C-alpha angles and dihedrals in degrees: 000000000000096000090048086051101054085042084059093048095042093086096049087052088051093051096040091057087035080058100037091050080056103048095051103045086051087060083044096057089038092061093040088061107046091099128074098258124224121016097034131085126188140191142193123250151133131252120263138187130204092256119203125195117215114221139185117248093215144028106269145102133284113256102187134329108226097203137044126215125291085027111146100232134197117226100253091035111139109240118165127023112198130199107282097167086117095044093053094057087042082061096043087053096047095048090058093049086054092054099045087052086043078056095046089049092054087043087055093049089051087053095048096051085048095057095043083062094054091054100054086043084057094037082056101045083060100057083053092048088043089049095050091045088055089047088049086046097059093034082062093042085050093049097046098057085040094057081047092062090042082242093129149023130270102226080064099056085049086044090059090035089057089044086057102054086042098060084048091060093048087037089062096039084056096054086043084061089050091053095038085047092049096046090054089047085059096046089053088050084055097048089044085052086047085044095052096041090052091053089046088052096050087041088063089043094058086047093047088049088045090051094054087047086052087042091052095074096070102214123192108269092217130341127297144102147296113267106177132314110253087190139040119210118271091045128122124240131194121212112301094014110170110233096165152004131223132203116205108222099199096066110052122149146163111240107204140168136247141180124247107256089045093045096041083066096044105092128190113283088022111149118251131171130224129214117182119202099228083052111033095149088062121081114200121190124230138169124223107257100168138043120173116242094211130028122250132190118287116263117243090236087057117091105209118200087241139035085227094065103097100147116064132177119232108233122188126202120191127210106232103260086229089066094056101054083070106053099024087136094061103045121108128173111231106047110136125223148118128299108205112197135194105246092172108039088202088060116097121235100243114238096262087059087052104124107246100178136087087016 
């Protein structure tokens, strides 16, 4: 009984695998087909965002953060105030050292005008001691025709050489005065030039403080949002501490990975199409901007056809930034899917590729 009544279910066995191998390689065939054949290559990735930490410029503590994470910012907005109590005073100090070198420069000036005074009094003592020295001369010139003569004495011919010789000496101490009183004309220029390059230092102190102060108030660099906050407000940073991080949300792309043959026929600007998991019934467009110049290994996190592809391209496409003004909201970096690229730009995207987002 028990042999007739597996010969009566044998058949049944027989057309129930026949089913199920069909069944199966149907499902096979359908996979196979789900993407859009020759001329196309795809590879699995994640969404990323150009992210951008915001840091603080100097030690110090956080006075106050302005946002909170997932907030929309404008490039310019103002995030993040730290301490500047110390700053504040290091203005105040360098301000006064500007106006007392502001003082020293007018003092210099002074100095120099006083100098140059002393130089035309002494230019002028020497056109009197020049003018005595021409009168002594023709007294001389007058004595000695007149001893000559025997009109007069000869003490008096020694008494206007000596007044000669005389007017020479004073002559000569004057124009020492013009020399002293221009050296010292030169060594008040120099003191006015020391002035002047001391107030320009302290000018650019007080700037330099001014520009901490200003860089004390950490602004977005460009708009984004929010990722998370690395810093809470009290504590203490040192230079190029990290307080938060920022996502820009207009430049947002999947990096995958192709093989060599595959990347070296994707070309700059090429179409590619997105499909998210979370969101396989979406298509996004996207265009190739990035193609490696040279091949790396394979990341783990990256399934390759064949065990024997060890070398892969990495290969960026990036969502239209006009897209993602309209769903900004809803764009978040990590979010792993397919990017499906044009190898042969004569091939047609099939129907199921067809973008249906941000029409």
């Amino acid at each position: 009984m028990k042999k007739n009544s597996l010969r009566s279910r044998f058949p049944v066995l027989v057309v129930a695998l026949v089913v199920i191998g069909l069944l199966a390689w149907w499902g096979w065939n359908r996979l196979n087909q789900t993407g859009p054949g020759a001329g196309f290559a795809s590879g699995n990735g994640r969404i990323e965002a150009t992210e951008v930490d915001v840091s603080a410029k100097l030690a110090g503590r956080i006075e106050e953060i302005l946002v909170k994470e997932g907030d929309f910012v404008k490039k310019g907005q103002a995030l993040v105030r730290m301490q500047i109590s110390t700053l504040e005073a290091q203005l105040a100090e360098a301000e006064a050292s500007y106006q007392e070198a502001l003082h020293a420069v007018a003092a210099a000036k002074a100095q120099i005008a006083l100098r140059q005074s002393d130089v035309a009094a002494a230019q002028a003592v020497v056109m009197q001691r020049q003018a005595e020295l021409d009168a002594a001369n023709q007294r001389m010139k007058r004595s000695q025709s007149l001893a000559g003569q025997g009109a007069t004495s000869r003490q008096q011919l020694d008494d206007d050489r000596t007044a000669v010789l005389s007017s020479e000496a004073a002559l000569a101490a004057a124009r020492a005065q013009v020399v002293a009183a221009e050296a010292a004309v030169q060594a008040a220029e120099a003191q006015h030039v020391g002035a002047e390059s001391r107030a320009r230092a302290a000018q650019a102190t007080v700037a330099r403080v001014k520009a901490d102060i200003e860089d004390s108030e950490l602004r977005a660099p460009r708009d984004g949002r929010v990722q998370f906050l690395i810093a809470q407000a009290g504590e203490v940073l040192a230079p190029g501490g990290k307080v938060l991080n920022l996502v820009d949300l207009s430049d947002v792309y999947m990096t995958f990975f192709l093989p060599e043959v595959q990347a070296g026929q994707v070309a700059l600007g090429s179409d590619a199409r997105i499909i998210l998991d979370a969101a396989p019934h979406l298509v996004i467009p996207a265009e190739i901007s990035f193609v490696a110049s040279t091949a790396q290994f394979t990341p783990k996190t990256v399934e390759t056809q064949t065990e024997r592809q060890k070398l892969m391209f990495r290969v960026r496409a990036r969502i239209p930034p006009a897209l993602l003004e309209q769903y900004l909201e809803y764009v978040k970096t990590g979010l792993p899917g397919v990017t499906w690229v044009k190898l042969d730009p004569e091939a047609e995207w099939p129907e199921h590729l067809t973008p249906n987002i941000g029409k």
